[in-house]
Amino acid sequence: QVQLVESGGGVVQAGGSLRLSCVASGIAFSNYHMGWFRQAPGKEREFVAAVSGSGVGSDGSTDYTHSVQGRFTASRDNAKNTVYLQMNSLKPEDTAVYYCAADSNGAGLSHWGPLYDYWGQGTQVTVSS
């Protein structure tokens, strides 16, 4: 049984930082690209960041949506089956439920949610102004 479990969300003031974690089980974690998505109230889910798995391209390569570049950093620890999202200089517009997702398709890092095979339950991030 595949499980992705996020943690680390919370309430933080604008300019603050949070680190999200996502622990995976039931998959060969190192082979999967891992993505972070978010969904704010009344808005569609959007891509945030992704970090590549091994075996395709550069292990650990990353991609970010424009609005978080320079503020967020995605990383992974294959020994712990964990992917992280370090979020700095948070803004109120970063408020959303954040989801991690696993992609096994073997192509490049994708921004498109339906390509991802497995999803976590989400963790709430609230940034107050």
XYZ file of N, CA and C in Angstrom:
387
model
N 0.846 -1.187 0.000
C 0.000 0.000 0.000
C 0.886 1.243 0.000
N 0.628 2.121 -0.947
C 1.418 3.332 -1.080
C 0.854 4.414 -0.166
N 1.751 5.071 0.541
C 1.348 6.200 1.372
C 2.356 7.329 1.216
N 1.828 8.529 1.100
C 2.622 9.748 1.161
C 2.039 10.576 2.294
N 2.864 10.910 3.272
C 2.371 11.610 4.451
C 3.153 12.903 4.631
N 2.438 14.026 4.483
C 3.054 15.340 4.646
C 2.973 15.794 6.096
N 3.912 16.627 6.461
C 3.898 17.265 7.778
C 4.661 18.575 7.683
N 4.547 19.380 8.733
C 5.317 20.615 8.804
C 4.539 21.881 8.521
N 3.287 21.746 8.144
C 2.484 22.929 7.911
C 2.166 23.650 9.209
N 1.600 24.847 9.069
C 1.240 25.612 10.261
C 0.926 27.040 9.904
N 0.888 27.871 10.941
C 0.611 29.295 10.784
C 1.909 30.059 11.025
N 2.227 30.960 10.114
C 3.461 31.737 10.219
C 3.198 33.152 9.729
N 3.920 34.098 10.260
C 3.779 35.474 9.804
C 4.509 35.672 8.478
N 4.061 36.647 7.734
C 4.725 36.982 6.474
C 6.214 37.240 6.728
N 7.039 36.717 5.842
C 8.483 36.802 5.998
C 9.099 35.634 6.728
N 8.280 34.809 7.320
C 8.774 33.658 8.065
C 9.061 32.470 7.180
N 9.412 31.360 7.833
C 9.809 30.144 7.125
C 9.094 28.927 7.689
N 8.930 27.940 6.837
C 8.447 26.626 7.229
C 9.167 25.587 6.389
N 9.302 24.389 6.921
C 9.830 23.274 6.139
C 8.816 22.144 6.149
N 8.331 21.817 4.980
C 7.415 20.697 4.831
C 8.208 19.421 4.563
N 7.692 18.323 5.073
C 8.276 17.004 4.816
C 7.202 16.093 4.262
N 7.615 15.142 3.475
C 6.694 14.141 2.938
C 7.426 12.796 2.955
N 6.915 11.888 3.759
C 7.513 10.560 3.872
C 6.716 9.582 3.020
N 7.410 8.849 2.167
C 6.765 7.894 1.269
C 7.007 6.465 1.742
N 6.021 5.619 1.544
C 6.157 4.195 1.813
C 5.415 3.422 0.731
N 5.878 2.189 0.488
C 5.203 1.344 -0.496
C 5.637 1.560 -1.933
N 6.640 2.415 -2.160
C 7.158 2.645 -3.503
C 8.684 2.610 -3.462
N 9.285 2.372 -4.636
C 10.737 2.482 -4.754
C 11.070 3.958 -4.875
N 11.159 4.606 -3.742
C 11.149 6.071 -3.668
C 12.181 6.720 -4.576
N 13.393 6.199 -4.592
C 14.461 6.878 -5.327
C 14.183 6.943 -6.827
N 13.312 6.066 -7.325
C 13.011 6.042 -8.762
C 11.948 7.049 -9.174
N 11.304 7.675 -8.210
C 10.185 8.565 -8.490
C 10.618 10.017 -8.472
N 10.142 10.773 -9.473
C 10.171 12.223 -9.340
C 9.155 12.594 -8.257
N 9.501 13.571 -7.445
C 8.597 14.004 -6.381
C 8.217 15.467 -6.585
N 6.926 15.727 -6.533
C 6.438 17.076 -6.749
C 5.722 17.625 -5.533
N 5.687 18.947 -5.469
C 4.878 19.674 -4.490
C 3.863 20.521 -5.251
N 2.629 20.430 -4.823
C 1.542 21.221 -5.381
C 0.829 21.933 -4.236
N 0.027 22.918 -4.563
C -0.758 23.597 -3.538
C -2.105 24.005 -4.106
N -3.063 24.134 -3.202
C -4.395 24.571 -3.590
C -4.922 25.539 -2.552
N -5.168 26.753 -2.990
C -5.750 27.772 -2.127
C -7.271 27.725 -2.244
N -7.981 28.224 -1.249
C -9.448 28.210 -1.299
C -9.976 28.908 -2.551
N -10.862 28.231 -3.259
C -11.471 28.809 -4.447
C -10.584 28.827 -5.672
N -9.404 28.225 -5.573
C -8.494 28.222 -6.708
C -8.159 26.790 -7.118
N -7.654 26.659 -8.334
C -7.243 25.351 -8.808
C -5.896 24.971 -8.183
N -5.674 23.674 -8.135
C -4.383 23.181 -7.676
C -3.292 23.640 -8.644
N -2.148 24.030 -8.093
C -1.065 24.489 -8.938
C 0.259 23.838 -8.528
N 1.106 23.685 -9.524
C 2.446 23.163 -9.311
C 3.274 24.169 -8.533
N 4.096 23.648 -7.608
C 4.988 24.502 -6.837
C 6.448 24.174 -7.151
N 6.803 22.896 -6.997
C 8.205 22.504 -7.154
C 8.276 21.008 -7.398
N 9.405 20.575 -7.942
C 9.627 19.148 -8.121
C 11.119 18.859 -8.038
N 11.427 17.627 -7.635
C 12.820 17.192 -7.566
C 12.892 15.817 -8.199
N 13.896 15.616 -9.044
C 13.937 14.400 -9.846
C 14.366 13.191 -9.037
N 13.945 12.022 -9.515
C 14.432 10.771 -8.981
C 15.698 10.347 -9.695
N 16.213 9.182 -9.333
C 17.436 8.686 -9.953
C 17.087 7.936 -11.220
N 18.047 7.771 -12.073
C 17.863 6.985 -13.271
C 17.394 7.770 -14.460
N 16.917 8.976 -14.271
C 16.454 9.804 -15.393
C 17.068 11.177 -15.235
N 17.928 11.540 -16.155
C 18.532 12.859 -16.057
C 19.395 12.988 -14.822
N 19.442 14.141 -14.279
C 20.300 14.428 -13.146
C 19.555 14.167 -11.844
N 20.074 13.282 -11.051
C 19.457 12.974 -9.775
C 19.440 14.217 -8.911
N 18.253 14.556 -8.428
C 18.140 15.699 -7.544
C 17.944 17.014 -8.247
N 17.826 17.008 -9.589
C 17.548 18.268 -10.269
C 16.170 18.767 -9.856
N 15.988 20.075 -9.891
C 14.766 20.683 -9.390
C 14.142 21.625 -10.411
N 12.879 21.911 -10.178
C 12.129 22.855 -10.998
C 11.133 23.543 -10.092
N 10.853 24.806 -10.376
C 9.985 25.610 -9.526
C 9.045 26.448 -10.376
N 7.874 26.709 -9.827
C 7.043 27.703 -10.457
C 7.652 29.080 -10.207
N 7.392 30.002 -11.113
C 8.076 31.294 -11.069
C 7.880 32.031 -9.750
N 6.684 31.937 -9.187
C 6.361 32.756 -8.015
C 7.122 32.342 -6.756
N 7.734 31.154 -6.747
C 8.448 30.709 -5.551
C 9.954 30.616 -5.778
N 10.407 30.857 -6.995
C 11.843 30.768 -7.280
C 12.611 31.740 -6.403
N 13.684 31.228 -5.809
C 14.495 32.053 -4.919
C 14.013 32.068 -3.487
N 12.815 31.573 -3.234
C 12.274 31.530 -1.869
C 12.101 30.097 -1.366
N 11.725 29.195 -2.241
C 11.473 27.796 -1.867
C 12.587 26.910 -2.408
N 12.894 25.854 -1.656
C 13.881 24.877 -2.086
C 13.343 23.472 -1.847
N 13.289 22.692 -2.911
C 12.881 21.291 -2.805
C 14.121 20.412 -2.756
N 14.074 19.405 -1.905
C 15.194 18.478 -1.795
C 14.660 17.119 -1.371
N 15.536 16.126 -1.419
C 15.096 14.789 -1.033
C 16.222 14.049 -0.337
N 15.818 13.102 0.501
C 16.756 12.204 1.169
C 16.259 10.793 0.869
N 16.892 10.141 -0.096
C 16.419 8.821 -0.511
C 16.581 7.775 0.585
N 17.556 7.963 1.462
C 17.751 7.021 2.568
C 16.589 7.063 3.556
N 15.898 8.188 3.592
C 14.768 8.355 4.514
C 13.432 8.330 3.785
N 13.460 8.101 2.477
C 12.212 8.117 1.681
C 11.431 9.404 1.905
N 12.144 10.508 1.948
C 11.526 11.778 2.322
C 11.890 12.864 1.320
N 10.900 13.672 0.995
C 11.115 14.872 0.195
C 10.741 16.072 1.053
N 11.470 17.157 0.860
C 11.285 18.352 1.671
C 10.953 19.545 0.780
N 10.278 20.511 1.396
C 10.083 21.810 0.760
C 10.392 22.869 1.803
N 11.546 23.492 1.660
C 11.923 24.597 2.540
C 11.328 25.874 1.968
N 10.535 26.547 2.764
C 9.839 27.744 2.299
C 10.287 28.928 3.129
N 10.942 29.869 2.488
C 11.425 31.084 3.153
C 10.706 32.299 2.595
N 10.812 33.395 3.313
C 10.201 34.668 2.875
C 8.749 34.451 2.475
N 8.024 33.778 3.321
C 6.640 33.437 2.988
C 5.775 34.682 2.870
N 4.804 34.592 1.966
C 3.878 35.686 1.695
C 2.450 35.200 1.941
N 1.526 36.106 2.234
C 0.138 35.684 2.429
C -0.408 34.888 1.237
N 0.045 35.206 0.034
C -0.446 34.486 -1.140
C 0.081 33.057 -1.235
N 0.995 32.673 -0.341
C 1.444 31.281 -0.272
C 0.493 30.418 0.556
N -0.492 31.031 1.174
C -1.458 30.282 1.974
C -2.214 29.284 1.113
N -2.181 28.016 1.515
C -2.806 26.944 0.732
C -2.628 25.630 1.470
N -3.306 24.618 0.976
C -2.987 23.249 1.368
C -1.907 22.753 0.404
N -0.838 22.239 0.976
C 0.292 21.767 0.185
C 0.279 20.246 0.136
N 0.462 19.718 -1.068
C 0.441 18.280 -1.309
C 1.755 17.828 -1.920
N 2.230 16.675 -1.504
C 3.325 16.055 -2.236
C 2.743 14.967 -3.128
N 3.479 14.663 -4.199
C 3.018 13.685 -5.175
C 4.217 12.968 -5.776
N 3.993 11.737 -6.208
C 5.055 10.899 -6.764
C 4.749 10.552 -8.212
N 5.750 10.695 -9.056
C 5.603 10.507 -10.501
C 6.606 9.461 -10.963
N 6.101 8.371 -11.572
C 6.968 7.280 -11.999
C 7.177 7.236 -13.506
N 6.708 8.245 -14.247
C 6.628 8.068 -15.693
C 7.966 8.116 -16.396
N 9.017 8.516 -15.717
C 10.344 8.418 -16.300
C 10.731 9.528 -17.241
N 9.827 10.453 -17.525
C 10.170 11.595 -18.370
C 10.706 12.714 -17.466
N 10.801 13.915 -17.991
C 11.307 15.026 -17.201
C 10.335 15.453 -16.126
N 10.761 16.379 -15.304
C 9.910 16.891 -14.236
C 8.679 17.554 -14.841
N 7.515 17.204 -14.290
C 6.264 17.704 -14.852
C 5.572 18.659 -13.907
N 4.922 19.654 -14.483
C 4.080 20.583 -13.732
C 2.622 20.120 -13.738
N 2.330 19.039 -14.438
C 0.944 18.620 -14.672
C 0.530 17.551 -13.681
N -0.387 17.890 -12.800
C -0.806 16.997 -11.741
C -1.252 15.613 -12.182
N -2.063 15.485 -13.226
C -2.554 14.147 -13.614
C -1.443 13.157 -13.968
N -0.230 13.635 -14.239
C 0.866 12.711 -14.532
C 1.386 12.020 -13.282
N 1.065 12.572 -12.120
C 1.575 12.014 -10.876
C 0.699 10.843 -10.444
N 1.364 9.791 -9.947
C 0.667 8.545 -9.641
C 0.058 8.531 -8.240
N 0.741 9.106 -7.296
C 0.308 9.027 -5.900
C 0.365 10.412 -5.268
N -0.563 10.614 -4.308
C -0.686 11.905 -3.647
C -0.811 11.717 -2.142
N -0.298 12.712 -1.417
C -0.519 12.742 0.011
C -1.837 13.403 0.344
N -2.123 13.502 1.636
C -3.399 14.045 2.086
C -3.369 15.564 2.237
N -2.174 16.136 2.221
C -2.044 17.582 2.287
C -1.760 18.093 3.689
N -1.112 19.244 3.745
C -0.848 19.924 5.009
C -1.119 21.417 4.801
N -1.796 22.035 5.761
C -2.209 23.427 5.627
C -1.063 24.365 5.983
N -0.840 25.335 5.125
C 0.102 26.421 5.386
C -0.687 27.728 5.352
N -0.608 28.481 6.433
C -1.295 29.761 6.524
C -0.280 30.841 6.850
N -0.216 31.855 5.998
C 0.716 32.959 6.197
C -0.088 34.207 6.494
N 0.120 34.764 7.661
C -0.629 35.945 8.075
C 0.165 37.201 7.733
N -0.587 38.253 7.420
C 0.062 39.520 7.030
C 0.305 40.406 8.230
